[in-house]
């Protein structure tokens, strides 16, 4: 099964890996004396970007960044993410910590979550923040795509930790993947064949993340795992009702896909599909109420658009201040494509808007 799945995905992964490797051969975008060092936070590798100290400045702001790539691709050390974090550090005059969590197939869920959480918890210790001259009251947790998933899950876990003395001021999620409950939201239907991240590829990323059986892919695609007769899904169904959570401009004329009878054994075989550490959109309201001020960036041409929009709405309903920054003409993954030969205007546009929000709120 793994070989068959690999052959199906091989073209997609080869193309993405080629892009990543190509960028690694390019020269980094120059920035003003940003000091880049690699460190280990509680067993987790990180890359730290530090701007030079300014006269009479005592403490800096900080962003902890978690890269995307379907929990299986990319790295904090690739040029794509090194350039993004370097530009963030310079633009914000902030210490940026980029987490090098382990990837599929070396490890599967929940290890990526544990890596990210351990690294963040280590960084939030007063003595570590002091070492990097970081203001404990001005820290953001951020990430894109699968990294946005991990950032949201980490923030939820931190909110539940009653013993935590230092908490993030903000979370900033870039086209995050937040749920595996419904693969027929309007954005999944609208963008099912959209390049970079078609629907079948996202489903296979989820299966890989959970070390599941690829034979279940079609059943997941038609929502057999959350059919009306699947008792495990009943209690969380209302937390992901896109007919009430999405604006009409997102819903368009799409109809919900809810099977009357499905396959309850899918949830029994892969219970992680309903594990809030993997699917933050399924968190209860009590958890959401504890979340920090939030920024969520979504793109119209992206299967994950509605994940971000629904999370924004649920956080707002829980009393959290949220900025939903939507781009009608942009696509999944665009924010890291800002250097030649893929220096897309969509990348510069989204990156500038994201950094501007951080600058104004952090």
Coordinates of C-alpha atoms in Angstrom, one line a residue:
X1 CA 0.0 0.0 0.0
X2 CA 2.8 2.4 0.8
X3 CA 4.5 1.7 -2.5
X4 CA 1.2 2.3 -4.4
X5 CA 0.6 5.5 -2.6
X6 CA 4.1 6.7 -3.2
X7 CA 3.8 6.1 -6.9
X8 CA 0.5 8.0 -6.9
X9 CA 2.1 11.0 -5.1
X10 CA 5.5 10.7 -6.6
X11 CA 5.1 13.3 -9.3
X12 CA 3.6 15.8 -6.9
X13 CA 6.3 15.3 -4.3
X14 CA 9.1 15.2 -6.8
X15 CA 8.0 18.6 -8.1
X16 CA 7.8 20.1 -4.6
X17 CA 11.1 18.6 -3.6
X18 CA 12.7 20.0 -6.8
X19 CA 11.4 23.5 -6.0
X20 CA 12.7 23.3 -2.5
X21 CA 16.1 21.9 -3.6
X22 CA 16.4 24.5 -6.3
X23 CA 15.8 27.4 -3.9
X24 CA 18.4 25.9 -1.5
X25 CA 21.0 26.6 -4.2
X26 CA 20.0 30.2 -4.5
X27 CA 21.6 33.0 -2.6
X28 CA 19.6 34.2 0.4
X29 CA 18.0 37.6 0.2
X30 CA 20.3 40.0 1.9
X31 CA 19.2 41.6 5.2
X32 CA 20.8 43.9 7.7
X33 CA 23.2 41.9 9.8
X34 CA 20.8 39.2 11.0
X35 CA 22.7 36.7 13.1
X36 CA 21.5 33.1 12.3
X37 CA 22.4 30.3 14.7
X38 CA 21.2 26.7 15.1
X39 CA 20.3 25.5 18.6
X40 CA 18.5 22.7 20.4
X41 CA 15.5 23.4 22.6
X42 CA 14.6 20.5 24.8
X43 CA 15.8 18.0 22.2
X44 CA 14.2 19.8 19.2
X45 CA 16.4 21.6 16.6
X46 CA 15.6 25.3 15.9
X47 CA 17.1 28.0 13.8
X48 CA 17.3 31.4 15.6
X49 CA 17.4 34.8 13.7
X50 CA 18.6 37.7 15.8
X51 CA 18.7 41.4 14.7
X52 CA 21.6 43.5 16.0
X53 CA 21.0 45.3 19.3
X54 CA 20.0 48.9 18.9
X55 CA 21.2 51.7 21.1
X56 CA 19.3 52.0 24.4
X57 CA 17.1 49.0 23.5
X58 CA 16.7 46.4 26.2
X59 CA 14.3 43.7 25.0
X60 CA 13.0 42.6 21.6
X61 CA 9.7 41.2 20.3
X62 CA 9.8 37.5 19.1
X63 CA 8.0 35.2 16.7
X64 CA 8.1 31.4 17.0
X65 CA 7.6 30.1 13.4
X66 CA 6.6 26.6 12.4
X67 CA 7.1 25.8 8.7
X68 CA 4.6 24.1 6.4
X69 CA 4.9 21.1 4.0
X70 CA 2.2 18.6 4.9
X71 CA 4.2 17.5 8.0
X72 CA 6.4 15.7 5.5
X73 CA 8.3 18.3 3.4
X74 CA 10.5 21.4 3.8
X75 CA 12.7 22.5 6.7
X76 CA 13.6 25.5 8.8
X77 CA 16.9 25.4 7.1
X78 CA 15.7 25.7 3.5
X79 CA 16.3 28.9 1.7
X80 CA 12.5 29.5 1.3
X81 CA 12.0 29.6 5.1
X82 CA 15.3 31.0 6.0
X83 CA 14.6 34.0 3.7
X84 CA 11.1 34.4 5.2
X85 CA 12.3 34.3 8.8
X86 CA 15.3 36.6 8.0
X87 CA 12.9 39.2 6.5
X88 CA 10.6 38.9 9.5
X89 CA 13.5 39.4 11.9
X90 CA 14.7 42.5 10.1
X91 CA 11.2 44.0 9.4
X92 CA 10.0 43.5 12.9
X93 CA 13.3 44.0 14.7
X94 CA 12.3 40.7 16.4
X95 CA 14.0 37.5 17.4
X96 CA 12.5 34.7 15.2
X97 CA 12.7 31.1 16.3
X98 CA 12.1 28.6 13.4
X99 CA 11.3 25.1 14.6
X100 CA 12.9 22.1 12.8
X101 CA 10.3 19.5 13.9
X102 CA 10.7 15.9 12.7
X103 CA 8.9 14.9 9.5
X104 CA 6.9 12.0 8.0
X105 CA 8.0 9.2 7.4
X106 CA 10.6 9.4 10.2
X107 CA 7.8 10.1 12.7
X108 CA 4.0 10.5 12.5
X109 CA 1.4 12.2 14.7
X110 CA 1.6 13.1 17.5
X111 CA 5.4 13.5 17.4
X112 CA 5.4 16.6 15.2
X113 CA 3.0 18.2 17.7
X114 CA 5.2 17.2 20.6
X115 CA 8.3 18.6 19.0
X116 CA 6.7 21.9 18.4
X117 CA 5.2 22.1 21.9
X118 CA 8.5 21.1 23.6
X119 CA 10.4 23.8 21.6
X120 CA 7.9 26.5 22.4
X121 CA 7.7 25.6 26.1
X122 CA 11.5 25.6 26.3
X123 CA 11.6 29.0 24.7
X124 CA 9.0 30.5 27.0
X125 CA 11.2 29.9 30.1
X126 CA 12.3 33.2 31.6
X127 CA 16.0 32.3 31.6
X128 CA 15.8 31.3 27.9
X129 CA 14.0 34.5 26.9
X130 CA 16.5 36.5 28.9
X131 CA 19.4 34.8 27.0
X132 CA 17.9 36.0 23.7
X133 CA 16.9 39.4 25.1
X134 CA 13.2 38.8 24.4
X135 CA 10.3 40.7 26.0
X136 CA 8.1 37.9 27.7
X137 CA 5.0 40.0 27.0
X138 CA 5.5 40.3 23.2
X139 CA 5.8 36.8 21.8
X140 CA 3.8 35.4 18.8
X141 CA 3.3 31.8 17.7
X142 CA 3.0 31.4 14.0
X143 CA 3.1 29.0 11.1
X144 CA 1.9 28.2 7.6
X145 CA -0.2 25.3 6.3
X146 CA 0.8 22.2 8.3
X147 CA 2.9 24.6 10.5
X148 CA -0.3 26.7 11.0
X149 CA -1.9 23.5 12.2
X150 CA 0.9 22.9 14.7
X151 CA 0.9 26.5 15.8
X152 CA -2.9 26.4 16.5
X153 CA -2.6 23.1 18.4
X154 CA 0.3 24.4 20.4
X155 CA -1.5 27.6 21.4
X156 CA -4.5 25.5 22.5
X157 CA -2.3 23.3 24.6
X158 CA -0.6 26.4 26.2
X159 CA -4.0 27.8 27.0
X160 CA -4.9 24.7 29.0
X161 CA -1.6 24.8 31.0
X162 CA -2.5 26.4 34.3
X163 CA 1.1 26.5 35.4
X164 CA 2.5 28.5 32.5
X165 CA 3.7 31.9 33.6
X166 CA 4.6 33.3 30.2
X167 CA 2.0 33.1 27.4
X168 CA 2.0 34.1 23.8
X169 CA 0.5 37.5 23.1
X170 CA -0.6 36.5 19.5
X171 CA -1.1 33.6 17.2
X172 CA -0.8 34.2 13.4
X173 CA -1.9 31.3 11.1
X174 CA -1.1 31.3 7.4
X175 CA -3.6 29.3 5.3
X176 CA -3.7 26.7 8.1
X177 CA -4.9 23.1 7.8
X178 CA -7.2 22.7 10.8
X179 CA -9.6 19.8 10.2
X180 CA -10.0 16.3 8.6
X181 CA -13.7 16.1 9.4
X182 CA -15.1 17.4 6.1
X183 CA -13.3 17.2 2.8
X184 CA -16.3 18.7 1.0
X185 CA -16.4 22.2 2.3
X186 CA -17.0 24.8 -0.4
X187 CA -13.3 25.5 -0.8
X188 CA -12.5 21.8 -1.0
X189 CA -15.2 21.4 -3.7
X190 CA -14.2 24.6 -5.6
X191 CA -10.4 24.0 -5.5
X192 CA -10.3 20.2 -5.6
X193 CA -7.9 20.2 -8.6
X194 CA -6.1 23.4 -7.8
X195 CA -2.3 23.1 -8.4
X196 CA 0.1 23.1 -5.4
X197 CA -2.5 21.4 -3.1
X198 CA -5.3 19.5 -4.8
X199 CA -7.8 17.8 -2.5
X200 CA -6.5 14.2 -3.0
X201 CA -3.0 15.3 -2.1
X202 CA -4.2 17.0 1.2
X203 CA -6.1 13.8 2.1
X204 CA -3.0 11.7 1.5
X205 CA -0.9 14.1 3.7
X206 CA -3.5 13.5 6.5
X207 CA -3.2 9.7 6.0
X208 CA 0.6 9.9 6.1
X209 CA 0.5 12.1 9.2
X210 CA -1.7 9.5 11.0
X211 CA 0.2 6.5 9.5
X212 CA -3.1 5.3 8.1
X213 CA -4.2 3.0 5.3
X214 CA -4.2 4.6 1.9
X215 CA -7.1 2.4 0.9
X216 CA -9.3 4.7 3.0
X217 CA -8.6 7.7 0.8
X218 CA -11.8 7.5 -1.3
X219 CA -14.0 7.0 1.8
X220 CA -12.5 10.0 3.4
X221 CA -13.0 12.1 0.2
X222 CA -16.7 11.4 0.3
X223 CA -17.0 11.9 4.1
X224 CA -17.8 8.3 4.9
X225 CA -15.8 8.7 8.1
X226 CA -18.2 11.4 9.5
X227 CA -21.6 10.0 8.1
X228 CA -24.7 10.5 10.2
X229 CA -24.5 7.0 11.6
X230 CA -20.9 7.4 12.9
X231 CA -21.6 8.0 16.6
X232 CA -18.1 9.3 17.4
X233 CA -18.6 12.2 15.0
X234 CA -22.0 13.3 16.4
X235 CA -20.6 15.2 19.4
X236 CA -18.3 17.4 17.3
X237 CA -20.5 17.9 14.2
X238 CA -21.8 21.3 15.3
X239 CA -18.3 22.6 15.7
X240 CA -17.7 22.3 12.0
X241 CA -21.0 23.2 10.4
X242 CA -19.8 25.3 7.5
X243 CA -23.4 26.3 6.5
X244 CA -23.5 28.5 9.6
X245 CA -19.8 29.3 10.0
X246 CA -18.9 30.6 6.5
X247 CA -19.9 33.9 4.9
X248 CA -22.2 33.6 1.8
X249 CA -19.3 34.8 -0.4
X250 CA -17.5 31.6 0.6
X251 CA -20.5 29.2 0.5
X252 CA -21.6 30.3 -3.0
X253 CA -24.0 27.6 -4.3
X254 CA -22.1 24.5 -2.8
X255 CA -24.1 21.9 -0.9
X256 CA -23.0 19.9 2.2
X257 CA -21.9 16.3 1.6
X258 CA -23.2 14.3 4.6
X259 CA -23.6 10.6 4.0
X260 CA -26.5 8.9 5.7
X261 CA -24.6 5.7 6.3
X262 CA -20.8 5.5 6.3
X263 CA -17.9 3.6 7.7
X264 CA -17.5 3.9 11.4
X265 CA -14.5 1.6 11.3
X266 CA -12.5 4.4 9.8
X267 CA -12.7 6.4 13.0
X268 CA -12.0 3.3 15.0
X269 CA -8.9 2.6 12.8
X270 CA -7.7 6.2 12.8
X271 CA -9.1 7.9 15.9
X272 CA -6.6 10.7 15.4
X273 CA -9.1 12.1 12.8
X274 CA -11.0 13.5 15.8
X275 CA -8.1 14.3 18.0
X276 CA -8.1 18.0 18.8
X277 CA -4.2 18.1 18.8
X278 CA -4.3 17.2 15.1
X279 CA -7.6 19.0 14.2
X280 CA -7.7 22.2 16.2
X281 CA -11.0 23.3 14.6
X282 CA -12.8 20.7 16.7
X283 CA -11.8 22.2 20.0
X284 CA -14.5 23.1 22.4
X285 CA -15.5 26.6 23.2
X286 CA -13.8 26.6 26.6
X287 CA -10.5 25.9 24.9
X288 CA -11.1 28.6 22.2
X289 CA -11.9 31.2 24.9
X290 CA -8.3 30.9 26.2
X291 CA -6.7 31.7 22.8
X292 CA -4.6 34.8 22.2
X293 CA -5.4 37.6 19.8
X294 CA -5.4 35.9 16.4
X295 CA -4.5 36.6 12.7
X296 CA -5.6 34.1 10.0
X297 CA -4.6 34.5 6.4
X298 CA -6.7 32.7 3.7
X299 CA -6.5 32.5 0.0
X300 CA -9.4 32.0 -2.4
X301 CA -7.6 29.4 -4.6
X302 CA -6.9 27.0 -1.8
X303 CA -8.7 23.9 -0.5
X304 CA -7.9 25.1 3.0
X305 CA -9.6 28.5 2.7
X306 CA -12.6 27.4 4.7
X307 CA -10.6 25.8 7.5
X308 CA -9.2 29.2 8.3
X309 CA -12.5 31.1 7.9
X310 CA -14.4 28.6 10.1
X311 CA -11.7 28.9 12.8
X312 CA -11.8 32.7 12.7
X313 CA -15.6 32.6 13.2
X314 CA -15.5 30.1 16.0
X315 CA -12.8 32.1 17.8
X316 CA -14.8 35.3 17.4
X317 CA -17.9 33.6 18.8
X318 CA -15.7 32.5 21.8
X319 CA -14.8 36.1 22.4
X320 CA -11.3 36.2 20.9
X321 CA -10.2 39.2 18.8
X322 CA -9.6 37.9 15.3
X323 CA -8.3 39.4 12.0
X324 CA -9.3 37.3 8.9
X325 CA -7.1 38.5 6.1
X326 CA -8.5 37.1 2.9
X327 CA -6.9 37.3 -0.6
X328 CA -9.2 36.7 -3.6
X329 CA -6.4 36.3 -6.1
X330 CA -3.9 34.2 -4.1
X331 CA -3.1 30.5 -3.8
X332 CA -2.0 28.0 -1.2
X333 CA 1.7 28.3 -0.3
X334 CA 2.2 31.7 -2.1
X335 CA 3.8 33.5 0.8
X336 CA 7.1 31.8 0.6
X337 CA 7.5 32.4 -3.1
X338 CA 9.1 35.8 -3.1
X339 CA 12.4 35.2 -4.7
X340 CA 13.4 34.7 -8.3
X341 CA 12.4 32.7 -10.4
X342 CA 9.1 32.5 -8.5
X343 CA 8.9 36.0 -7.1
X344 CA 5.1 36.2 -7.3
X345 CA 3.2 39.3 -6.5
X346 CA 0.9 37.1 -4.5
X347 CA 3.8 36.1 -2.2
X348 CA 5.0 39.7 -1.6
X349 CA 1.4 40.9 -1.1
X350 CA 0.5 38.3 1.5
X351 CA 3.9 38.4 3.3
X352 CA 3.7 42.2 3.6
X353 CA 0.2 42.1 5.0
X354 CA 1.2 39.4 7.5
X355 CA 4.3 41.3 8.7
X356 CA 2.3 44.5 8.9
X357 CA -0.2 42.9 11.2
X358 CA 2.5 41.5 13.4
X359 CA 4.2 44.9 13.5
X360 CA 1.0 46.7 14.5
X361 CA -0.1 44.1 17.1
X362 CA 3.1 42.6 18.6

